[in-house]
Tab-separated table of C-alpha atoms and ligand atoms in Angstrom:
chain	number	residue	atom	x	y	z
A	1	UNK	CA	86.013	82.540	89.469
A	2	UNK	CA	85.488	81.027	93.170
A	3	UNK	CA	85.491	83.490	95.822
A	4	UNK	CA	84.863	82.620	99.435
A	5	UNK	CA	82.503	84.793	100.969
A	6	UNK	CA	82.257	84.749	104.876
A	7	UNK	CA	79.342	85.927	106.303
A	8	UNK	CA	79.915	88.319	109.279
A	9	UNK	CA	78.345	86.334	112.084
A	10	UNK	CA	80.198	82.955	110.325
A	11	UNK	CA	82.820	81.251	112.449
A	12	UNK	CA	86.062	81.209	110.430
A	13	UNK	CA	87.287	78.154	109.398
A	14	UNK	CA	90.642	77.502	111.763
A	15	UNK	CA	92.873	77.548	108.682
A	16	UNK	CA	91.299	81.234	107.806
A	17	UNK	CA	93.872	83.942	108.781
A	18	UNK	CA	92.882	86.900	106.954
A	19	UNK	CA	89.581	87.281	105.388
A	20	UNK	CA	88.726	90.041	103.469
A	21	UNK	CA	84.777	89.998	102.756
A	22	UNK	CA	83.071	92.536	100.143
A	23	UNK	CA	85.713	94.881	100.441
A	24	UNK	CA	85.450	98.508	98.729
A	25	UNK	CA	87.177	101.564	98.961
A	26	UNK	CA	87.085	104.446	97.386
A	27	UNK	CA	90.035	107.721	96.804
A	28	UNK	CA	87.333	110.869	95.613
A	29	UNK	CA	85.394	109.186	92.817
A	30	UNK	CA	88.302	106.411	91.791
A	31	UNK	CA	87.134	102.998	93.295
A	32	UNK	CA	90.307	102.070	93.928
A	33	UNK	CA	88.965	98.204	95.618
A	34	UNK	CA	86.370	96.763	94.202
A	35	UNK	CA	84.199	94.219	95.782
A	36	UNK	CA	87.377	92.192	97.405
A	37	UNK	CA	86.939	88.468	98.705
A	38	UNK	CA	90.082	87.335	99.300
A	39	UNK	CA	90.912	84.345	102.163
A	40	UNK	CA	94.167	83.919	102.762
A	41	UNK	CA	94.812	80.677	105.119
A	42	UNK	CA	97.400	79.872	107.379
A	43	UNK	CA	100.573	78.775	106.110
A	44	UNK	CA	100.103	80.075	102.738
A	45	UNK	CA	101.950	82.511	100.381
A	46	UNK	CA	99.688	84.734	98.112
A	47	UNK	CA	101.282	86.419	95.312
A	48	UNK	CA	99.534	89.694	94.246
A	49	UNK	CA	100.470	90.707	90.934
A	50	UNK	CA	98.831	93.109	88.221
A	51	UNK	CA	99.016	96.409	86.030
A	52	UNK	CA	100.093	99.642	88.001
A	53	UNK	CA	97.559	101.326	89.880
A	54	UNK	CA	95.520	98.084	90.246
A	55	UNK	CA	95.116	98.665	93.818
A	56	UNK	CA	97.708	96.087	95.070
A	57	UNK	CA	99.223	98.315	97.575
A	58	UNK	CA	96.045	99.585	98.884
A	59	UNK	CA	94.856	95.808	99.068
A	60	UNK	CA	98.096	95.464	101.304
A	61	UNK	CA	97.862	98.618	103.214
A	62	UNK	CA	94.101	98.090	104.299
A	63	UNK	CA	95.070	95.012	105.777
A	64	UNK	CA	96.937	96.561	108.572
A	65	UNK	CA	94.833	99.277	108.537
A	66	UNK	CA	97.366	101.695	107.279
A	67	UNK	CA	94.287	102.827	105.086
A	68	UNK	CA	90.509	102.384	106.061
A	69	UNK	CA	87.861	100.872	104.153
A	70	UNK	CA	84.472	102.174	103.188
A	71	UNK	CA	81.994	98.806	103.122
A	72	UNK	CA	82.900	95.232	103.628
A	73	UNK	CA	84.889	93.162	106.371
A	74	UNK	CA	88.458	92.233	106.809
A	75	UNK	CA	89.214	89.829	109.714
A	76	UNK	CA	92.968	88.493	111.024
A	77	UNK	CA	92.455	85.474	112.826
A	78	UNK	CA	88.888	85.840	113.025
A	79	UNK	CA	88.872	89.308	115.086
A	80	UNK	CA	87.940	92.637	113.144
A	81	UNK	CA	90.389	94.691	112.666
A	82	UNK	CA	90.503	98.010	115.655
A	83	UNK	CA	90.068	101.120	114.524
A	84	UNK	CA	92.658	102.898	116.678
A	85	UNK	CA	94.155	103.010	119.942
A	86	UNK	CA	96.703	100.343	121.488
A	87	UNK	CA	94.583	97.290	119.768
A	88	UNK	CA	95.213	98.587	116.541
A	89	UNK	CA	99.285	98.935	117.810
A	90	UNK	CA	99.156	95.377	118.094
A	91	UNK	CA	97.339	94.588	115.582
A	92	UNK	CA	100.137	96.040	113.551
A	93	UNK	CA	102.726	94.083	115.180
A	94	UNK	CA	100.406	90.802	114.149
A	95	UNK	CA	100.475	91.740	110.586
A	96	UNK	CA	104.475	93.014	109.561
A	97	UNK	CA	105.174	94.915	106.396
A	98	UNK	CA	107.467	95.164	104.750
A	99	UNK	CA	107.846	98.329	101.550
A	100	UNK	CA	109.895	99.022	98.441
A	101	UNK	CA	111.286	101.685	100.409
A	102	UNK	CA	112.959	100.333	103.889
A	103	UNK	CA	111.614	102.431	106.299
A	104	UNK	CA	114.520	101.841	108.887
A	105	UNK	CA	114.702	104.437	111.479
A	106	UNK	CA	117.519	106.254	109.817
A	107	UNK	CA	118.523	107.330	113.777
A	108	UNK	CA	118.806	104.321	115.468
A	109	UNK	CA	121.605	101.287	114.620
A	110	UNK	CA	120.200	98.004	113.226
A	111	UNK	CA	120.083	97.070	116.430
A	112	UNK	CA	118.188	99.336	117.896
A	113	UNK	CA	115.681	99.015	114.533
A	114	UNK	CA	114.751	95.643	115.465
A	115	UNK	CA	114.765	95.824	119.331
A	116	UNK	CA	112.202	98.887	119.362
A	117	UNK	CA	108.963	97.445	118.816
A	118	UNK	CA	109.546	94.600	121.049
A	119	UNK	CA	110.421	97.190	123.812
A	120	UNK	CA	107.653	99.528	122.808
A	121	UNK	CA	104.603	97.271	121.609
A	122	UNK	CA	105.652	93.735	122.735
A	123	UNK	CA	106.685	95.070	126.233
A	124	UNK	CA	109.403	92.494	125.698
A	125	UNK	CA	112.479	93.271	128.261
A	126	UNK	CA	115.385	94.545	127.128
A	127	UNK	CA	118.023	91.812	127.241
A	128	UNK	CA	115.543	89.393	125.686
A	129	UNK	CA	114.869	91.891	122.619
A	130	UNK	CA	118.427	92.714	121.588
A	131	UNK	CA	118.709	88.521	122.426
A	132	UNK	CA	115.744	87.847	119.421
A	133	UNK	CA	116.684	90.862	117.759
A	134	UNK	CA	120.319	89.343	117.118
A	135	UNK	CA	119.015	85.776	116.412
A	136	UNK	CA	116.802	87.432	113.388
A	137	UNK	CA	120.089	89.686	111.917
A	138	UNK	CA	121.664	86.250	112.229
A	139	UNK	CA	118.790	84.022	110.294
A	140	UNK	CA	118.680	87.281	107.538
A	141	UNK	CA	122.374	87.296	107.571
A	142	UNK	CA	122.998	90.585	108.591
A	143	UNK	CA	124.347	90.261	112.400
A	144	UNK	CA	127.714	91.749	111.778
A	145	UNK	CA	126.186	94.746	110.762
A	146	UNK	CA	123.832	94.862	114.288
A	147	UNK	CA	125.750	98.386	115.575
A	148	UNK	CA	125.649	99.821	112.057
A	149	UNK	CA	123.449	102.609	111.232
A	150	UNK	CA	120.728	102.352	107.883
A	151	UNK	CA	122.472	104.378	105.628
A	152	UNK	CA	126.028	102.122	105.868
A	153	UNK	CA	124.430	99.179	104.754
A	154	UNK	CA	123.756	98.240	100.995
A	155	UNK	CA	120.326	98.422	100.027
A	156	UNK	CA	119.748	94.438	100.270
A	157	UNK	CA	120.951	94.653	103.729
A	158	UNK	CA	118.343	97.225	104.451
A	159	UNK	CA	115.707	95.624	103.240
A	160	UNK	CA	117.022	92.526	105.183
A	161	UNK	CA	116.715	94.287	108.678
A	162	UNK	CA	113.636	95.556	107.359
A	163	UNK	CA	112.235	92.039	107.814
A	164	UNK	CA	113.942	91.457	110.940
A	165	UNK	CA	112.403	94.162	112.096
A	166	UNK	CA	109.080	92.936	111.195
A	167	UNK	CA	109.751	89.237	112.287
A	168	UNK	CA	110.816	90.775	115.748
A	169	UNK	CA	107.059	91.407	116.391
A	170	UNK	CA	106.424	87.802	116.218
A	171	UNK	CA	103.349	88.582	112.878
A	172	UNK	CA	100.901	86.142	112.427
A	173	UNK	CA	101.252	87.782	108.572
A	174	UNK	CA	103.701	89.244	106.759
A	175	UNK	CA	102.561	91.888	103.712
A	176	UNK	CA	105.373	92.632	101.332
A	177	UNK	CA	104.768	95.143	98.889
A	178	UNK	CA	107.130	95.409	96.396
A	179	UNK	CA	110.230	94.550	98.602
A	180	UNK	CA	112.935	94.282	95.597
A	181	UNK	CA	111.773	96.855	93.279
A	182	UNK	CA	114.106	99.270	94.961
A	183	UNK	CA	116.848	97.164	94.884
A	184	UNK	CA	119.780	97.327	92.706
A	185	UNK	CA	120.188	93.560	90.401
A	186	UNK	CA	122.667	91.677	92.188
A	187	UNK	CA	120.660	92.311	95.709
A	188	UNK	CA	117.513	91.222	94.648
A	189	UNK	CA	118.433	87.473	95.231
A	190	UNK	CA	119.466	88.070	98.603
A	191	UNK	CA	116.208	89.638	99.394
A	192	UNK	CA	113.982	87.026	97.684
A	193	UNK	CA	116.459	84.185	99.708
A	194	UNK	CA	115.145	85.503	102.770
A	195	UNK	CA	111.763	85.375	101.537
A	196	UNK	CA	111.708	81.835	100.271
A	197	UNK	CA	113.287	80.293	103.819
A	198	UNK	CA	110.569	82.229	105.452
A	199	UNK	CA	107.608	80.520	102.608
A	200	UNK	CA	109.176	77.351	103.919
A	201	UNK	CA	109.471	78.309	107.572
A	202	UNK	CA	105.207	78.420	107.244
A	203	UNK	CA	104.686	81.998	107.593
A	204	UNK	CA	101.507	83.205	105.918
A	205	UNK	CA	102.523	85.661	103.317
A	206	UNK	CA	101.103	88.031	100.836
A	207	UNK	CA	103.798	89.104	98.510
A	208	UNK	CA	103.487	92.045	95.898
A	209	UNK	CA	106.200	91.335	93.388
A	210	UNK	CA	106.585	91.555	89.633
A	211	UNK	CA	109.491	88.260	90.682
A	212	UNK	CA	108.066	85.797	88.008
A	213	UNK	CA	110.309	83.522	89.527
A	214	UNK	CA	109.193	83.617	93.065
A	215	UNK	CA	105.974	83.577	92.663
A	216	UNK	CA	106.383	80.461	90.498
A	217	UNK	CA	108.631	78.926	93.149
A	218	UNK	CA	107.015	80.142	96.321
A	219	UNK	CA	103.544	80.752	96.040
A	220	UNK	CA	100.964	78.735	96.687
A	221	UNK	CA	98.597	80.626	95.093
A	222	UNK	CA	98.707	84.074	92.366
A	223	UNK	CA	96.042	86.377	92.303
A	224	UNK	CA	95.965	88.752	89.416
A	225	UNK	CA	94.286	92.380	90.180
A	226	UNK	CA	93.410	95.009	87.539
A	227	UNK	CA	91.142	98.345	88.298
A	228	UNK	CA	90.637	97.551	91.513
A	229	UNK	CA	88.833	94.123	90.993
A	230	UNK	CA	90.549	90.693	91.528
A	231	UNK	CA	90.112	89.467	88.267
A	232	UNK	CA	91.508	86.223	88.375
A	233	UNK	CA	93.145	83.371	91.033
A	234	UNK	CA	94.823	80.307	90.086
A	235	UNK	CA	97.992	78.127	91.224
A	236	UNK	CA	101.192	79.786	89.696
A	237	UNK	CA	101.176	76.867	87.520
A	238	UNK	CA	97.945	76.948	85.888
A	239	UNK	CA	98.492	81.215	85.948
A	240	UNK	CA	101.644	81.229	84.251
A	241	UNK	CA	101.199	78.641	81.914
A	242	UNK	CA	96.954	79.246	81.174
A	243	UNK	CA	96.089	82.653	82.277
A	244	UNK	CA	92.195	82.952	81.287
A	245	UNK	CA	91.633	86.322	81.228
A	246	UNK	CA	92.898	88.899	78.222
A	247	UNK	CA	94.098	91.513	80.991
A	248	UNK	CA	96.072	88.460	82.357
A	249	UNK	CA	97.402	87.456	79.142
A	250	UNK	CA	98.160	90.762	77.911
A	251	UNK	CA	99.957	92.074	81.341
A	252	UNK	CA	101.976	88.510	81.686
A	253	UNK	CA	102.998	89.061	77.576
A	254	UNK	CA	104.003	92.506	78.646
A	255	UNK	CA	106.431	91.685	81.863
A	256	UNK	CA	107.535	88.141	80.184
A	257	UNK	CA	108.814	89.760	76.949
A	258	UNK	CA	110.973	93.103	78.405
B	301	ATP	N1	96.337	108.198	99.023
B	301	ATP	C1	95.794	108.184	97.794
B	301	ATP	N2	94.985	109.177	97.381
B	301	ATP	C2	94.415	109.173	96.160
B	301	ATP	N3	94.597	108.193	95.241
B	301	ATP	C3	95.411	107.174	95.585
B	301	ATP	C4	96.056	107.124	96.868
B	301	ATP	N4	96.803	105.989	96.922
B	301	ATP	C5	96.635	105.381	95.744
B	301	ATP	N5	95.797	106.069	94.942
B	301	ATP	C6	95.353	105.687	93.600
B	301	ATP	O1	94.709	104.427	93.715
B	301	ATP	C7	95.040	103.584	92.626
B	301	ATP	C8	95.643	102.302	93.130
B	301	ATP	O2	96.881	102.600	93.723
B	301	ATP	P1	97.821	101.477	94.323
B	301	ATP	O3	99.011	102.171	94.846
B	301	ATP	O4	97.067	100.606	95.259
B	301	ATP	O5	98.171	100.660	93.000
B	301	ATP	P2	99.271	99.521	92.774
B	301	ATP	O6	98.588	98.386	92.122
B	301	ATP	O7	99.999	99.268	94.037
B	301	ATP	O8	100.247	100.217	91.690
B	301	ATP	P3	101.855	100.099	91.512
B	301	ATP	O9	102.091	98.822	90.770
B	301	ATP	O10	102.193	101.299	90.676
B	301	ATP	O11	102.482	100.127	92.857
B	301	ATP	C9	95.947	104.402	91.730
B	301	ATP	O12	95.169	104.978	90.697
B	301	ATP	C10	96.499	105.456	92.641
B	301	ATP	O13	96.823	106.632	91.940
B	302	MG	MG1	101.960	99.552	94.619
Protein backbone atom coordinates (compact mmCIF):
# COMPACT_ATOMS: atom_id res chain seq x y z
CA UNK A 1 0.00 0.00 0.00
CA UNK A 2 1.42 3.69 -0.78
CA UNK A 3 0.28 6.26 1.50
CA UNK A 4 1.45 9.84 1.32
CA UNK A 5 2.44 11.12 4.49
CA UNK A 6 2.87 14.99 4.83
CA UNK A 7 4.83 16.15 7.43
CA UNK A 8 3.27 19.09 9.38
CA UNK A 9 5.77 21.82 8.67
CA UNK A 10 5.83 20.32 4.71
CA UNK A 11 4.57 22.69 2.05
CA UNK A 12 1.72 20.93 0.22
CA UNK A 13 2.19 20.09 -3.09
CA UNK A 14 -0.23 22.73 -5.20
CA UNK A 15 -2.32 19.83 -6.51
CA UNK A 16 -2.92 18.73 -2.60
CA UNK A 17 -6.46 19.81 -1.53
CA UNK A 18 -7.23 17.83 1.39
CA UNK A 19 -4.68 16.00 3.30
CA UNK A 20 -5.46 13.93 5.97
CA UNK A 21 -2.09 12.92 7.91
CA UNK A 22 -2.07 10.10 10.78
CA UNK A 23 -5.52 10.53 11.46
CA UNK A 24 -7.25 8.69 14.59
CA UNK A 25 -10.29 8.97 16.34
CA UNK A 26 -11.77 7.30 18.76
CA UNK A 27 -16.01 6.85 20.02
CA UNK A 28 -15.38 5.36 24.02
CA UNK A 29 -12.99 2.47 23.38
CA UNK A 30 -14.11 1.76 19.45
CA UNK A 31 -11.28 3.27 17.22
CA UNK A 32 -13.49 4.18 14.84
CA UNK A 33 -10.26 5.88 12.33
CA UNK A 34 -7.37 4.31 12.32
CA UNK A 35 -4.13 5.79 11.36
CA UNK A 36 -5.72 7.72 8.10
CA UNK A 37 -3.37 9.10 5.22
CA UNK A 38 -5.44 9.97 2.68
CA UNK A 39 -4.47 12.98 -0.11
CA UNK A 40 -7.01 13.84 -2.10
CA UNK A 41 -5.77 16.34 -5.05
CA UNK A 42 -7.46 18.82 -6.91
CA UNK A 43 -9.68 17.83 -9.56
CA UNK A 44 -10.12 14.40 -8.43
CA UNK A 45 -13.07 12.12 -7.44
CA UNK A 46 -12.39 9.61 -4.53
CA UNK A 47 -14.77 6.90 -4.08
CA UNK A 48 -15.01 5.60 -0.45
CA UNK A 49 -16.50 2.34 -0.28
CA UNK A 50 -16.47 -0.57 2.43
CA UNK A 51 -18.44 -2.84 5.02
CA UNK A 52 -20.92 -0.89 7.37
CA UNK A 53 -19.52 0.74 10.24
CA UNK A 54 -16.09 1.04 8.52
CA UNK A 55 -15.86 4.55 9.46
CA UNK A 56 -16.69 6.08 6.01
CA UNK A 57 -19.00 8.63 7.31
CA UNK A 58 -16.87 9.64 10.11
CA UNK A 59 -13.90 9.85 7.49
CA UNK A 60 -16.38 12.34 5.69
CA UNK A 61 -17.71 14.13 8.64
CA UNK A 62 -14.16 14.93 10.18
CA UNK A 63 -13.33 16.58 7.15
CA UNK A 64 -15.58 19.46 7.71
CA UNK A 65 -15.18 19.18 11.11
CA UNK A 66 -18.65 18.05 11.80
CA UNK A 67 -16.71 15.59 14.20
CA UNK A 68 -13.20 16.28 15.82
CA UNK A 69 -10.25 14.22 15.74
CA UNK A 70 -8.07 12.95 18.53
CA UNK A 71 -4.22 12.79 16.90
CA UNK A 72 -3.13 13.48 13.41
CA UNK A 73 -3.63 16.43 10.80
CA UNK A 74 -6.19 17.17 8.21
CA UNK A 75 -5.45 20.20 5.96
CA UNK A 76 -7.91 21.84 2.98
CA UNK A 77 -5.83 23.69 0.77
CA UNK A 78 -2.95 23.60 2.92
CA UNK A 79 -4.61 25.54 6.04
CA UNK A 80 -5.63 23.43 9.24
CA UNK A 81 -8.80 23.08 9.72
CA UNK A 82 -10.45 25.97 12.71
CA UNK A 83 -11.74 24.71 15.52
CA UNK A 84 -14.76 27.01 15.86
CA UNK A 85 -15.93 30.37 15.41
CA UNK A 86 -16.66 32.20 11.93
CA UNK A 87 -13.37 30.41 10.28
CA UNK A 88 -14.74 27.20 10.85
CA UNK A 89 -18.34 28.78 9.16
CA UNK A 90 -16.38 29.16 6.19
CA UNK A 91 -14.55 26.54 6.28
CA UNK A 92 -17.80 24.69 5.96
CA UNK A 93 -18.93 26.57 3.07
CA UNK A 94 -15.31 25.46 1.37
CA UNK A 95 -16.03 21.89 1.90
CA UNK A 96 -20.16 21.14 0.88
CA UNK A 97 -21.90 17.98 1.95
CA UNK A 98 -24.08 16.52 0.88
CA UNK A 99 -26.19 13.26 3.19
CA UNK A 100 -28.46 10.30 2.53
CA UNK A 101 -30.92 12.29 4.23
CA UNK A 102 -31.48 15.93 2.45
CA UNK A 103 -31.28 18.16 5.09
CA UNK A 104 -33.33 20.98 3.28
CA UNK A 105 -34.69 23.50 5.58
CA UNK A 106 -38.12 22.01 5.59
CA UNK A 107 -39.33 26.00 6.26
CA UNK A 108 -37.94 27.80 3.65
CA UNK A 109 -38.82 27.27 -0.44
CA UNK A 110 -36.00 25.87 -2.63
CA UNK A 111 -35.26 29.08 -3.15
CA UNK A 112 -34.73 30.32 -0.15
CA UNK A 113 -32.59 26.79 0.64
CA UNK A 114 -30.01 27.75 -1.72
CA UNK A 115 -29.92 31.59 -1.31
CA UNK A 116 -29.29 31.33 2.62
CA UNK A 117 -25.81 30.58 3.00
CA UNK A 118 -24.73 32.94 0.41
CA UNK A 119 -26.67 35.68 2.37
CA UNK A 120 -25.55 34.39 5.72
CA UNK A 121 -21.84 33.03 5.27
CA UNK A 122 -20.87 34.34 1.77
CA UNK A 123 -22.26 37.86 2.62
CA UNK A 124 -23.29 37.62 -1.01
CA UNK A 125 -26.19 40.39 -1.74
CA UNK A 126 -29.39 39.45 -2.21
CA UNK A 127 -30.24 39.85 -5.89
CA UNK A 128 -26.95 38.18 -6.80
CA UNK A 129 -27.82 35.00 -4.52
CA UNK A 130 -31.34 34.22 -5.70
CA UNK A 131 -29.38 35.21 -9.38
CA UNK A 132 -26.65 32.00 -8.65
CA UNK A 133 -29.09 30.33 -6.65
CA UNK A 134 -31.45 30.02 -9.85
CA UNK A 135 -28.54 29.32 -12.29
CA UNK A 136 -27.65 26.09 -9.94
CA UNK A 137 -31.70 24.81 -9.79
CA UNK A 138 -31.27 25.35 -13.52
CA UNK A 139 -27.76 23.26 -14.09
CA UNK A 140 -29.48 20.41 -11.42
CA UNK A 141 -32.65 20.73 -13.29
CA UNK A 142 -34.82 21.69 -10.72
CA UNK A 143 -35.62 25.60 -11.44
CA UNK A 144 -39.30 25.20 -11.92
CA UNK A 145 -39.58 23.98 -8.64
CA UNK A 146 -37.44 27.31 -7.10
CA UNK A 147 -40.83 28.63 -4.98
CA UNK A 148 -41.66 25.07 -3.93
CA UNK A 149 -41.26 23.99 -0.47
CA UNK A 150 -38.96 20.45 0.48
CA UNK A 151 -41.61 18.28 1.17
CA UNK A 152 -43.49 18.86 -2.56
CA UNK A 153 -40.66 17.72 -4.34
CA UNK A 154 -39.80 13.95 -5.05
CA UNK A 155 -37.00 12.71 -3.21
CA UNK A 156 -34.45 13.03 -6.31
CA UNK A 157 -35.41 16.57 -6.51
CA UNK A 158 -34.46 17.00 -2.93
CA UNK A 159 -31.44 15.64 -3.03
CA UNK A 160 -30.88 17.77 -6.23
CA UNK A 161 -31.34 21.18 -4.33
CA UNK A 162 -29.43 19.58 -1.76
CA UNK A 163 -26.40 20.04 -4.03
CA UNK A 164 -27.40 23.30 -5.19
CA UNK A 165 -27.41 24.25 -2.01
CA UNK A 166 -23.98 23.13 -1.43
CA UNK A 167 -22.60 24.38 -4.87
CA UNK A 168 -24.12 27.87 -3.86
CA UNK A 169 -21.20 28.20 -1.36
CA UNK A 170 -18.81 28.09 -4.14
CA UNK A 171 -16.75 24.50 -2.12
CA UNK A 172 -13.42 23.93 -2.99
CA UNK A 173 -14.76 20.06 -2.02
CA UNK A 174 -17.71 18.40 -2.14
CA UNK A 175 -18.24 15.20 0.51
CA UNK A 176 -21.16 13.02 -0.45
CA UNK A 177 -22.05 10.46 1.85
CA UNK A 178 -24.34 8.16 0.71
CA UNK A 179 -26.44 10.62 -1.47
CA UNK A 180 -28.77 7.85 -3.28
CA UNK A 181 -29.22 5.37 -0.63
CA UNK A 182 -32.37 7.15 0.36
CA UNK A 183 -33.64 7.35 -2.85
CA UNK A 184 -36.35 5.41 -4.35
CA UNK A 185 -34.88 3.26 -7.94
CA UNK A 186 -35.94 5.29 -10.70
CA UNK A 187 -34.37 8.62 -8.90
CA UNK A 188 -31.17 7.35 -8.30
CA UNK A 189 -30.00 8.12 -11.94
CA UNK A 190 -31.02 11.54 -11.74
CA UNK A 191 -28.99 12.03 -8.68
CA UNK A 192 -25.83 10.23 -9.89
CA UNK A 193 -26.39 12.53 -13.46
CA UNK A 194 -25.79 15.44 -11.45
CA UNK A 195 -22.89 13.95 -9.92
CA UNK A 196 -21.09 12.79 -13.01
CA UNK A 197 -21.46 16.50 -14.90
CA UNK A 198 -20.05 17.85 -11.75
CA UNK A 199 -16.78 14.84 -11.89
CA UNK A 200 -16.43 16.37 -15.32
CA UNK A 201 -16.98 20.00 -14.41
CA UNK A 202 -13.41 19.34 -12.15
CA UNK A 203 -14.78 19.53 -8.80
CA UNK A 204 -12.77 17.58 -6.25
CA UNK A 205 -15.03 14.99 -4.84
CA UNK A 206 -15.16 12.34 -2.25
CA UNK A 207 -18.14 10.20 -2.86
CA UNK A 208 -19.52 7.48 -0.35
CA UNK A 209 -21.61 5.21 -2.51
CA UNK A 210 -22.24 1.49 -2.77
CA UNK A 211 -22.98 2.87 -7.00
CA UNK A 212 -20.63 0.17 -8.57
CA UNK A 213 -21.31 1.92 -11.56
CA UNK A 214 -20.22 5.36 -10.68
CA UNK A 215 -17.46 4.71 -9.09
CA UNK A 216 -16.32 2.68 -12.12
CA UNK A 217 -17.32 5.54 -14.40
CA UNK A 218 -16.40 8.54 -12.33
CA UNK A 219 -13.76 7.97 -10.05
CA UNK A 220 -10.48 8.48 -10.42
CA UNK A 221 -9.50 6.64 -7.69
CA UNK A 222 -11.51 3.83 -4.98
CA UNK A 223 -10.41 3.49 -1.64
CA UNK A 224 -11.72 0.53 0.24
CA UNK A 225 -12.11 1.05 4.26
CA UNK A 226 -12.84 -1.73 6.78
CA UNK A 227 -12.58 -1.25 10.85
CA UNK A 228 -11.57 1.94 10.64
CA UNK A 229 -8.29 1.39 8.59
CA UNK A 230 -7.97 2.16 4.81
CA UNK A 231 -7.13 -1.09 3.77
CA UNK A 232 -6.65 -0.77 0.28
CA UNK A 233 -6.45 2.09 -2.83
CA UNK A 234 -6.36 1.37 -6.37
CA UNK A 235 -7.90 2.82 -9.78
CA UNK A 236 -11.57 1.49 -10.10
CA UNK A 237 -10.17 -0.59 -12.74
CA UNK A 238 -7.53 -2.47 -11.12
CA UNK A 239 -10.18 -2.49 -7.74
CA UNK A 240 -12.98 -3.94 -9.45
CA UNK A 241 -11.39 -6.22 -11.60
CA UNK A 242 -8.10 -7.31 -8.96
CA UNK A 243 -9.05 -6.38 -5.53
CA UNK A 244 -5.92 -7.68 -3.35
CA UNK A 245 -7.18 -7.89 -0.17
CA UNK A 246 -9.74 -10.86 1.19
CA UNK A 247 -11.97 -8.09 3.00
CA UNK A 248 -12.02 -6.48 -0.53
CA UNK A 249 -12.81 -9.55 -2.29
CA UNK A 250 -15.22 -10.82 0.08
CA UNK A 251 -17.26 -7.30 0.51
CA UNK A 252 -17.14 -6.69 -3.55
CA UNK A 253 -18.50 -10.73 -3.87
CA UNK A 254 -21.08 -9.69 -1.36
CA UNK A 255 -22.57 -6.27 -3.09
CA UNK A 256 -21.78 -7.74 -6.80
CA UNK A 257 -23.88 -10.92 -6.28
CA UNK A 258 -27.37 -9.40 -4.42
N1 LIG B 1 -21.54 9.54 17.36
C1 LIG B 1 -21.13 8.27 17.54
N2 LIG B 1 -20.97 7.77 18.78
C2 LIG B 1 -20.54 6.51 18.98
N3 LIG B 1 -20.24 5.64 17.99
C3 LIG B 1 -20.40 6.07 16.72
C4 LIG B 1 -20.86 7.40 16.44
N4 LIG B 1 -20.91 7.55 15.09
C5 LIG B 1 -20.51 6.38 14.57
N5 LIG B 1 -20.19 5.50 15.54
C6 LIG B 1 -19.68 4.14 15.35
O1 LIG B 1 -18.48 4.24 14.60
C7 LIG B 1 -18.38 3.21 13.64
C8 LIG B 1 -18.22 3.79 12.27
O2 LIG B 1 -19.40 4.47 11.93
P1 LIG B 1 -19.60 5.18 10.53
O3 LIG B 1 -20.94 5.77 10.55
O4 LIG B 1 -18.45 6.08 10.23
O5 LIG B 1 -19.54 3.91 9.56
P2 LIG B 1 -19.91 3.81 8.01
O6 LIG B 1 -18.78 3.14 7.34
O7 LIG B 1 -20.34 5.13 7.50
O8 LIG B 1 -21.16 2.78 8.03
P3 LIG B 1 -22.49 2.74 7.10
O9 LIG B 1 -22.07 2.05 5.83
O10 LIG B 1 -23.43 1.89 7.90
O11 LIG B 1 -22.97 4.12 6.89
C9 LIG B 1 -19.63 2.36 13.82
O12 LIG B 1 -19.31 1.25 14.64
C10 LIG B 1 -20.60 3.28 14.50
O13 LIG B 1 -21.51 2.57 15.30
MG1 LIG C 1 -22.13 5.86 6.78
Amino acid sequence: MTHVSVAKDSVPAADELVVLSSVNKHFGALHVLQDIDLTITRGEVLVVIGPSGSGKSTLCRTINRLETIDSGSITIDGKALPAEGKALARLRADVGMVFQSFNLFAHKTVLENVTLGQLKVRRTDKKAAEKKARELLDRVGVASQADKYPAQLSGGQQQRVAIARALAMGPKVMLFDEPTSALDPEMINEVLEVMQQLARDGMTMVVVTHEMGFARSAANRVVFMADGRIVEEATPDQFFSNPRSDRAKDFLSKILHH
